[in-house]
CSV table of C-alpha atoms and ligand atoms in Angstrom, one decimal:
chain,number,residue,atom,x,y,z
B,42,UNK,CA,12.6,-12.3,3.9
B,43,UNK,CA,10.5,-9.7,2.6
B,44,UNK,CA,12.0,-5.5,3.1
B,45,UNK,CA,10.1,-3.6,5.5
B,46,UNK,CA,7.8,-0.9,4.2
B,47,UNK,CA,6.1,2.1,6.0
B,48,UNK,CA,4.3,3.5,3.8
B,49,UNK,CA,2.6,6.8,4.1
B,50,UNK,CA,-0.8,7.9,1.4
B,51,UNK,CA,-1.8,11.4,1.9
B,52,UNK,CA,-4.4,11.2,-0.5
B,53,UNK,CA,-6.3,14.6,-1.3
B,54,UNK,CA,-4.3,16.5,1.1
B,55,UNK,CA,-1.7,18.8,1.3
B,56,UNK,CA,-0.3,21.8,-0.9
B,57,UNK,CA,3.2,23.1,-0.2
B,58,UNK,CA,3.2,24.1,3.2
B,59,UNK,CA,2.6,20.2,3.6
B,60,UNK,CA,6.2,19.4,2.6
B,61,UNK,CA,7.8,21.0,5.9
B,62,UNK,CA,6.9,17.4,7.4
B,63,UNK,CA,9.2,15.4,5.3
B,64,UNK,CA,12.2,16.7,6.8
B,65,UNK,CA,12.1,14.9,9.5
B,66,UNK,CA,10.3,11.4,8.3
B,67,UNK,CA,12.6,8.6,6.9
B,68,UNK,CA,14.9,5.7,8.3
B,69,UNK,CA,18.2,3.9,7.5
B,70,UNK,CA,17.7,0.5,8.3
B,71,UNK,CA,14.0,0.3,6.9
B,72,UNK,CA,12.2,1.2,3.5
B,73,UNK,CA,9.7,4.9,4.1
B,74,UNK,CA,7.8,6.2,1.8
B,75,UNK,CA,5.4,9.2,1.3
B,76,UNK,CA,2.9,9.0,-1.8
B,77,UNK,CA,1.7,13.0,-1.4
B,78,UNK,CA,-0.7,14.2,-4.0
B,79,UNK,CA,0.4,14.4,-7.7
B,80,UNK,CA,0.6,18.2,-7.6
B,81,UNK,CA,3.7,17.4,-4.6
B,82,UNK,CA,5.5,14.2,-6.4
B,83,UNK,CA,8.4,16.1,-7.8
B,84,UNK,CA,8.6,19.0,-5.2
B,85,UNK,CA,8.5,16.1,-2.2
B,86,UNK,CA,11.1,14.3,-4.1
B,87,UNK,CA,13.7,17.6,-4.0
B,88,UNK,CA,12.6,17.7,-0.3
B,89,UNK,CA,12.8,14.2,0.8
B,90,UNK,CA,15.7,13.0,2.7
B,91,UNK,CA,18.1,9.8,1.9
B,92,UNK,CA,15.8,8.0,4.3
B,93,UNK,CA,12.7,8.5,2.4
B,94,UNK,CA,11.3,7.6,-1.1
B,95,UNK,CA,8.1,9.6,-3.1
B,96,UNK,CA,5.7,7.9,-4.1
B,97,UNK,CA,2.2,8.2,-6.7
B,98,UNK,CA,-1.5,7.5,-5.1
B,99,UNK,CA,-2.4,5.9,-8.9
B,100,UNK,CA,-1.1,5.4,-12.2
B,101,UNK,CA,-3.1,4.9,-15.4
B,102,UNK,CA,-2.4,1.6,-17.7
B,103,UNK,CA,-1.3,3.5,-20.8
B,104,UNK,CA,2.1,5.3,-21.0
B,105,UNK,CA,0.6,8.3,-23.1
B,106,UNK,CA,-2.3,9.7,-25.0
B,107,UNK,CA,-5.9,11.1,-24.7
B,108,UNK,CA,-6.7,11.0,-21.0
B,109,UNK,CA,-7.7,14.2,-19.4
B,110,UNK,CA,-7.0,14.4,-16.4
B,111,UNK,CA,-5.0,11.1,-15.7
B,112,UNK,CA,-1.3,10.0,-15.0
B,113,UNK,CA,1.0,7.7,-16.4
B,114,UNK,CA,3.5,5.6,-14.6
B,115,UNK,CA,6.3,6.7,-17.0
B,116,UNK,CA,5.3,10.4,-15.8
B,117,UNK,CA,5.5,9.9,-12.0
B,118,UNK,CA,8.9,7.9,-12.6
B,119,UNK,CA,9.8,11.4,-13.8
B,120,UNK,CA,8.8,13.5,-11.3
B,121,UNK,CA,10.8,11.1,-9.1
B,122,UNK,CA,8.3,8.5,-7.7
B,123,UNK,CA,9.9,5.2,-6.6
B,124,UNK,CA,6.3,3.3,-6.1
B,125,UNK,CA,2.9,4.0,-6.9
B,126,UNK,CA,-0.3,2.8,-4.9
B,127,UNK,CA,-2.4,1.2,-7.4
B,128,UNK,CA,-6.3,-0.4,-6.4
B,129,UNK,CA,-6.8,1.6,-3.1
B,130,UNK,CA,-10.2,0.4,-1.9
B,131,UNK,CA,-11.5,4.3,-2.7
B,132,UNK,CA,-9.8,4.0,-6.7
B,133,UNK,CA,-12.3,1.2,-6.5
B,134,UNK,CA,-15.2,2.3,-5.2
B,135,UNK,CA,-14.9,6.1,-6.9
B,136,UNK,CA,-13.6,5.5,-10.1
B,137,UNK,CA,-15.5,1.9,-10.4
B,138,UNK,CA,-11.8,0.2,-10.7
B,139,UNK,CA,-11.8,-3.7,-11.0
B,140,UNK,CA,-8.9,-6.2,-10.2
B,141,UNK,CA,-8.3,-6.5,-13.6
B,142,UNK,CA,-8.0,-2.9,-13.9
B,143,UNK,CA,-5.5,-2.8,-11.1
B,144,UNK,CA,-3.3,-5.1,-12.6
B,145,UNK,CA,-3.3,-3.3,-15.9
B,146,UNK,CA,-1.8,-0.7,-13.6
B,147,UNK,CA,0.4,-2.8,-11.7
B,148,UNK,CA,1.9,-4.0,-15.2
B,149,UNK,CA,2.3,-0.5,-16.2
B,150,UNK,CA,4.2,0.5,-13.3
B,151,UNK,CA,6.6,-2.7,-13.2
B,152,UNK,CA,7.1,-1.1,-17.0
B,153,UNK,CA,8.0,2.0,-15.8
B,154,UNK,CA,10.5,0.9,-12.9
B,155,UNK,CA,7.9,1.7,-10.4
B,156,UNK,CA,7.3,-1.1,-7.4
B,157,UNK,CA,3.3,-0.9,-7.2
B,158,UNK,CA,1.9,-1.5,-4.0
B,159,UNK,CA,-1.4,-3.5,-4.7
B,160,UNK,CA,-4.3,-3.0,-2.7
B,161,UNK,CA,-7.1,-5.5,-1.7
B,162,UNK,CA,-9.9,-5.4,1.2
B,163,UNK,CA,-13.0,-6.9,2.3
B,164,UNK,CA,-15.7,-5.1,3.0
B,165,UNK,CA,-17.6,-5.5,6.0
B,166,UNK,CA,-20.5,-7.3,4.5
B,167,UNK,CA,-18.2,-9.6,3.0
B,168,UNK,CA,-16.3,-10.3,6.4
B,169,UNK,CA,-19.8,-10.8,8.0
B,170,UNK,CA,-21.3,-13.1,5.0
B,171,UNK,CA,-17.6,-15.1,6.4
B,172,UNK,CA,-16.8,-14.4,2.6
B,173,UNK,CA,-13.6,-12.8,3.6
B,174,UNK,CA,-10.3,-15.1,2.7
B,175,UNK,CA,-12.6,-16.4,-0.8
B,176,UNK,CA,-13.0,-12.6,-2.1
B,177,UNK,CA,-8.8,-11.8,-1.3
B,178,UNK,CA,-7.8,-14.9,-3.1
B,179,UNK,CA,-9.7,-13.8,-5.8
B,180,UNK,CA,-8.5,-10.1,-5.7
B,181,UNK,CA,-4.8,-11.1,-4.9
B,182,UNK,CA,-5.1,-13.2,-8.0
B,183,UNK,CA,-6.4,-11.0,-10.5
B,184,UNK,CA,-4.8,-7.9,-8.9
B,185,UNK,CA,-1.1,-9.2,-9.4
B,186,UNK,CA,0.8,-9.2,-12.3
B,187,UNK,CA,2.5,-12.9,-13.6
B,188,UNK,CA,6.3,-11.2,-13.3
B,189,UNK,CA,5.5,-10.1,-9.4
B,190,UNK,CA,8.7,-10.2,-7.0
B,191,UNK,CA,9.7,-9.2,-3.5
B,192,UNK,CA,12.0,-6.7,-5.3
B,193,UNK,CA,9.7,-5.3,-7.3
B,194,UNK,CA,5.8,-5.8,-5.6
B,195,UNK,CA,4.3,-5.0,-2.0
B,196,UNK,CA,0.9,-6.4,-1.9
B,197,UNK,CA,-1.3,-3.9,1.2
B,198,UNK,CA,-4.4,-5.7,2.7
B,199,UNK,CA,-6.6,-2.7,3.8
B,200,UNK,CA,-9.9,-3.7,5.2
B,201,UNK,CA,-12.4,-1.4,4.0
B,202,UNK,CA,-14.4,-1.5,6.6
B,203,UNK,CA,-10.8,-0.1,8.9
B,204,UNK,CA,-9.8,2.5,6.5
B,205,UNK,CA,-10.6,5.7,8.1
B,206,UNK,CA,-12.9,4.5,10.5
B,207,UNK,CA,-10.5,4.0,13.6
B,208,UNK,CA,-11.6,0.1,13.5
B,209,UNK,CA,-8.9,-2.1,13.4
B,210,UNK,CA,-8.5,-5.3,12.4
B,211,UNK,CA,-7.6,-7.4,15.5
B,212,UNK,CA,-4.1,-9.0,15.2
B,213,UNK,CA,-5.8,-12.3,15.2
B,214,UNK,CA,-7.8,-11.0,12.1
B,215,UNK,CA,-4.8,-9.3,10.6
B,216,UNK,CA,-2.5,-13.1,11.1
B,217,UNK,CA,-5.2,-15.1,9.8
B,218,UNK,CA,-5.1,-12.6,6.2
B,219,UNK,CA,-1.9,-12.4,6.3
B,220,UNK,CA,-1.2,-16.4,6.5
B,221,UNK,CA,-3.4,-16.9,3.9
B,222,UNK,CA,-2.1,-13.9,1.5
B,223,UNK,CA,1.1,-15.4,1.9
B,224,UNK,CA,0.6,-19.2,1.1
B,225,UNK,CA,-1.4,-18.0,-1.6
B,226,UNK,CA,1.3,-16.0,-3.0
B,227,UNK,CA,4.1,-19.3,-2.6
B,228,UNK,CA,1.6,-21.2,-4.1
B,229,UNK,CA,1.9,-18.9,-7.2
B,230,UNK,CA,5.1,-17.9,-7.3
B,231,UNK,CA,6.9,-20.2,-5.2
B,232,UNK,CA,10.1,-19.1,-3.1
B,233,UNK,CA,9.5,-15.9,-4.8
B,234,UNK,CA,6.3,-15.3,-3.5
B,235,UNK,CA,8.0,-15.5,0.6
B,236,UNK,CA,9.8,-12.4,-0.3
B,237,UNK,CA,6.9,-10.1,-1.9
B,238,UNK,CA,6.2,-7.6,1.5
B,239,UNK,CA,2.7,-7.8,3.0
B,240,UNK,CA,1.7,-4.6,4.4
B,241,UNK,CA,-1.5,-3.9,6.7
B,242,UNK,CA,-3.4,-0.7,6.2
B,243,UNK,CA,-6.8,0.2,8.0
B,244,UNK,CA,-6.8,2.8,11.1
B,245,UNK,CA,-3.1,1.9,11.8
B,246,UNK,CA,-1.5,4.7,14.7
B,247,UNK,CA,1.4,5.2,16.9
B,248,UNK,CA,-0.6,3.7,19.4
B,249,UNK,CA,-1.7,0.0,17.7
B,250,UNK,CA,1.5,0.1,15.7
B,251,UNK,CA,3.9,-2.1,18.0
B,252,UNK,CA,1.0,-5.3,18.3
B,253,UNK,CA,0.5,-5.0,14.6
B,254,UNK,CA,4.0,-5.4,13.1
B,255,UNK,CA,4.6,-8.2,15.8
B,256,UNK,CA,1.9,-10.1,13.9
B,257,UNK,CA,3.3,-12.7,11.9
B,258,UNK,CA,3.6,-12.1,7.8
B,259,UNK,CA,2.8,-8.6,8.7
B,260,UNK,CA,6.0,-6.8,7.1
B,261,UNK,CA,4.5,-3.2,7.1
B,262,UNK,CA,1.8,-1.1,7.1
B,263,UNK,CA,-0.1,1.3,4.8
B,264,UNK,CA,-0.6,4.4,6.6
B,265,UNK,CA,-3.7,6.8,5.9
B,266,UNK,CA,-4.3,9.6,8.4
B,267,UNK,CA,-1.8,9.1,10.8
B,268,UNK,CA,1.0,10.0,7.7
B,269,UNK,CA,0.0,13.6,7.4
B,270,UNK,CA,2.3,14.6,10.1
B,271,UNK,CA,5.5,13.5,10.6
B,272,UNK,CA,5.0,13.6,14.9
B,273,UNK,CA,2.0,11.0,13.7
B,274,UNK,CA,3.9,9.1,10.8
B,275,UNK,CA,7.7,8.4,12.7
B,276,UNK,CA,6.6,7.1,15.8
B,277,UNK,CA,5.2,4.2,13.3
B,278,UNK,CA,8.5,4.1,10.9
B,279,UNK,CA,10.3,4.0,14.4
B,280,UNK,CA,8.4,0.9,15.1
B,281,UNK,CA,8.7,-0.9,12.2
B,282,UNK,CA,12.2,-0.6,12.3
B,283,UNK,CA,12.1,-2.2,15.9
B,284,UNK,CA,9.9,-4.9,15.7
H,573,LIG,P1,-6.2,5.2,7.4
H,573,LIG,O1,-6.1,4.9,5.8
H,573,LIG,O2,-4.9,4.9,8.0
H,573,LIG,O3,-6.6,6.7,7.5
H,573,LIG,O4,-7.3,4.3,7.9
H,573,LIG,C1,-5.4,3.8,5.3
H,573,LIG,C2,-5.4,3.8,3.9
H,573,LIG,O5,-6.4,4.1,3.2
H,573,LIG,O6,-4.3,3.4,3.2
């Protein structure tokens, strides 16, 4: 059985007085995690509770050199990440990042001891053109590093066309995915591939939460907007660990 991950991605927000809410976000029973900016890894990492590991938002493929401005995954292992989101849909469409790209990063964050959290998503032309299961076979595929396990990968399916939006995927949208993410992942990696966590990200709140993680092969979710506070984010981790 796949671990149970809620997972929190602040993206480009917060500064210090953001790191008040991690006091009081974390669980025993179940894995929670908070990927703040880069400027709050190591600061949220002195702040965050037994309950609660620190995550990066993005990782670059190299582990050092002449790359202004980027991160590598030996760096955030530093500052005290545990994971590191790698091929969010906006890394993709900003900064032009392909699947091969993304598992470049993936690679360089198993190297590092970081579990990457891979990101794929249709977008809503493709789920109209009915292109939807063909394009995240092929993104799965060339997303995921060969040396992928449910100890050391989470694979998110985010829905472009959900992220941010408030549209949801409906659960019978989000099972069908999810089904299909996960045979295709046995048929790559055999039993292995049963124990890699599939998380669901796209408009997820306290208030869909409960039917979504009752879905089948849905082990988690990938939290935008509804992380940035923790009266938002626990309610979630809460239900997780209940369902
Ligand atoms: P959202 O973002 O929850 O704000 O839709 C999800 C994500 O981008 O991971």
């Amino acid at each position: 059985m796949p671990r149970k991950l809620a997972a929190g991605n602040w993206k480009m927000n917060g500064t210090t007085a953001a790191l008040s809410e991690l006091a009081s976000i974390g669980h025993a029973d179940i894995d929670v995690l908070i990927c703040p900016p880069a400027t709050l890894i190591a600061a949220a990492a002195a702040a965050a509770g037994d309950g609660l590991s620190i995550g990066g938002q993005d990782c670059h493929t190299g582990i050092s050199g002449a790359h202004t401005g980027d991160i590598a995954a030996p760096m955030l292992a530093d500052a005290g990440a545990k994971y590191v989101i790698v091929g969010h849909s906006e890394r993709r469409t900003d900064h032009g990042e392909t699947s091969e790209t993304v598992r470049a990063k993936a690679e360089a964050a198993l190297a590092a001891g970081l579990t990457p959290i891979i990101c794929i998503g249709e977008t809503l032309a493709e789920r109209e053109a009915g292109a939807t299961l063909q394009i995240l076979t092929d993104q799965l595929a060339a997303s995921t590093p060969d040396d992928a396990t449910g100890a050391n990968t989470v694979i998110a399916y985010e829905p472009v066309w959900a992220i941010g939006t408030g549209l949801v995927a409906t659960t019978d949208q989000i099972a069908e995915v999810h089904a299909h993410l996960r045979a295709d992942l046995t048929a790559r990696f055999g039993a292995a591939g049963t124990d890699i966590a599939l998380l669901y990200g796209g408009s997820v709140k306290a208030a869909n939460a409960v039917e979504i993680f009752a879905t089948p092969e849905v082990n988690g979710a990938l939290v935008g907007g509804a992380s940035l506070k923790a009266s938002d984010f626990q309610p979630i981790v809460d239900a997780l660990a209940a369902s």
